[in-house]
XYZ file of C-alpha atoms in Angstrom:
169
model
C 168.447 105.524 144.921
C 166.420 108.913 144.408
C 163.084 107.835 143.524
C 161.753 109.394 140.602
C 158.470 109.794 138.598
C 157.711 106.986 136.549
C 155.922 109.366 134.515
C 156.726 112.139 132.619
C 154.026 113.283 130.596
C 152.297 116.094 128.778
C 149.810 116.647 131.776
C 150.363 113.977 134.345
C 152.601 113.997 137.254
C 151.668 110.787 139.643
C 153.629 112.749 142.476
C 151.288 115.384 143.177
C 153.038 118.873 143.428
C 150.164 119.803 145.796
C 146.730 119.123 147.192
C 143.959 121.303 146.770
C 143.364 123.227 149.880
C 139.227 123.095 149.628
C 138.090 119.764 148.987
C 134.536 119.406 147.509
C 132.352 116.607 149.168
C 130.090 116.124 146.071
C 131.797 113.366 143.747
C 133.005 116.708 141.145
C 136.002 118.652 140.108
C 137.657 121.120 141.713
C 138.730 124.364 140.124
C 141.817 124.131 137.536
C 145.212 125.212 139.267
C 148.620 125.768 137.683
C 151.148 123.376 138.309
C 154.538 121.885 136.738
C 156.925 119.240 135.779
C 160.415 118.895 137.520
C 162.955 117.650 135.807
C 163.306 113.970 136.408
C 166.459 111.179 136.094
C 166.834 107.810 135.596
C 170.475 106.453 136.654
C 171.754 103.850 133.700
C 170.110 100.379 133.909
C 166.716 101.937 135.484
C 164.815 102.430 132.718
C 167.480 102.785 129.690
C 171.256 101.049 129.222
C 171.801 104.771 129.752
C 170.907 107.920 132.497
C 168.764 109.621 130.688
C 167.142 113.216 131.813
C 163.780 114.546 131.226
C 163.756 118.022 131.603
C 161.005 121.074 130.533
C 161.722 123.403 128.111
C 158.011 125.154 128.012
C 155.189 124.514 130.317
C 151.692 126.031 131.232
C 150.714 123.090 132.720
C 147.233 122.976 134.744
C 145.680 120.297 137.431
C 142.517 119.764 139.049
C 140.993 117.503 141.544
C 138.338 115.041 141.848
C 136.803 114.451 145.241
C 134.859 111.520 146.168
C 131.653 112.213 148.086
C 133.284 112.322 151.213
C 135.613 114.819 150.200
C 138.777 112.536 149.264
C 140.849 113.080 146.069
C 140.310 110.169 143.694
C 141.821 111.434 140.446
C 142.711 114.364 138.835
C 143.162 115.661 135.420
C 145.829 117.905 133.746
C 146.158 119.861 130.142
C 147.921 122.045 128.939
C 151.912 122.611 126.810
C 154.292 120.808 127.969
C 157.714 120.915 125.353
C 160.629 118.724 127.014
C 164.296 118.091 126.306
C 165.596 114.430 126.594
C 169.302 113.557 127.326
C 171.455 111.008 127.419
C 173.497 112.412 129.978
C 176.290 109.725 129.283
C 176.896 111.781 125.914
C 174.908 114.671 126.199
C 172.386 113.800 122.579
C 168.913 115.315 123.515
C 165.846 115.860 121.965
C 163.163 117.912 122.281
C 159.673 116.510 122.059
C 156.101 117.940 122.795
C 154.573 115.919 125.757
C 151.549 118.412 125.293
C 147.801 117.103 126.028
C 144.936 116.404 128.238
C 145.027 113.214 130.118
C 142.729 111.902 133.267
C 144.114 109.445 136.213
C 141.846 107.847 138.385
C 142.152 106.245 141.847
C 140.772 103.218 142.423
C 140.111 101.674 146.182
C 143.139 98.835 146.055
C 145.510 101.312 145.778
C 146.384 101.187 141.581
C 145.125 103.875 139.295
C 144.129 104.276 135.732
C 145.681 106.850 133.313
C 143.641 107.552 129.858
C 145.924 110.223 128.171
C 145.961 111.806 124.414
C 147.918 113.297 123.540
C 152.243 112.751 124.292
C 152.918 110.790 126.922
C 156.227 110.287 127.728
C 156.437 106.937 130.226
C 159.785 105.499 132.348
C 159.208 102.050 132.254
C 161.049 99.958 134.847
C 162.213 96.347 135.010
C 158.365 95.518 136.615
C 157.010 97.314 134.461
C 154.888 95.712 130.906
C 156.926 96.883 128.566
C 160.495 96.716 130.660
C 162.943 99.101 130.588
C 161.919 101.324 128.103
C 161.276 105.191 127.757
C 158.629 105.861 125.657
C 157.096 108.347 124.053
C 153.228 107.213 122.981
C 151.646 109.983 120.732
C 147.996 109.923 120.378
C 145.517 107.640 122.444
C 146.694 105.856 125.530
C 145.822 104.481 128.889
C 148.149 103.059 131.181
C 147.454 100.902 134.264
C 149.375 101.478 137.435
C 149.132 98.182 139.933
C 149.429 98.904 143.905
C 152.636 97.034 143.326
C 153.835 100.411 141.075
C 154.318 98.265 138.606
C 153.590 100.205 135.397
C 151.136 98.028 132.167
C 150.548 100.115 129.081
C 146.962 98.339 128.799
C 146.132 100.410 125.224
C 147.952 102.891 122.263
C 146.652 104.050 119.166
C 149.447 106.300 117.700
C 153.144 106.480 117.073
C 155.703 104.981 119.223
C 159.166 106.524 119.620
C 161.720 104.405 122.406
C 163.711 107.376 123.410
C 166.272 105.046 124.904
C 166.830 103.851 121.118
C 166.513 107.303 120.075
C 169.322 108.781 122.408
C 171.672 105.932 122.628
């Protein structure tokens, strides 16, 4: 099966589209770049009872890196518009939401990270994941916590809730 994201989201895109080429060595940011969301798909069963497509409709999305003091990434954070049309591909019902807000992930040594996000947040949770096989869309204040497993935990939400998988099916 075609891996895909497990995140969709206003700003965040675990798969990183690309690496900064000049790395600074002094535990700080590097410079904002552009960047942007592919579409992604989850086959039926993944994450909904149904495939389910996450495509952009509008984006001006931007990422930059944080470097360790040795000159390694260790996060990143993203902001900008991100507007995205969700389909049931079974039926072809969409929506259109606004995933659009700042968010900050952070690496940490064993290999999980940390996502703080406000914003929308639109999350592909798997059968590991805590909640299971859900597609969510968390407006407003939330942090996720990705294990080294990949398993997915939404650790914190204040906000509205929307189960696009409800939503669309």
């Amino acid at each position: 099966m075609k891996r895909f994201a497990a995140l969709f989201v206003s700003t965040l895109a675990l798969a990183l589209a690309g690496v900064a080429t000049a790395a600074a060595a002094d535990g700080s940011y590097g410079p904002w770049e552009p960047t942007y969301q592919g579409a992604i798909t989850a086959p039926a069963g993944v994450v909904c009872s149904l495939e389910v497509t996450a495509e952009p409709v509008r984006e001006d999305l931007s990422v930059r890196y944080h470097y360790d003091a040795a000159g390694n990434i260790d996060g990143y954070q993203a902001k900008g518009q991100l507007i995205a049309r969700i389909t049931n591909t079974e039926t072809g019902a969409s929506v259109v939401r606004n995933l659009s807000g700042p968010g900050t992930v952070t690496f940490n040594p064993d290999g999980s990270y940390d996502a703080v996000v406000a914003g929308g947040f639109l999350v592909f949770f798997l059968g590991q994941d805590n909640p299971a096989h859900q597609l969510l869309l968390l407006s407003g204040a939330t942090v996720l916590h990705g294990a080294p497993s990949g398993a997915k935990t939404l650790v914190s939400h204040e906000g509205t809730v929307e189960n696009l998988c409800d939503t669309l099916g």
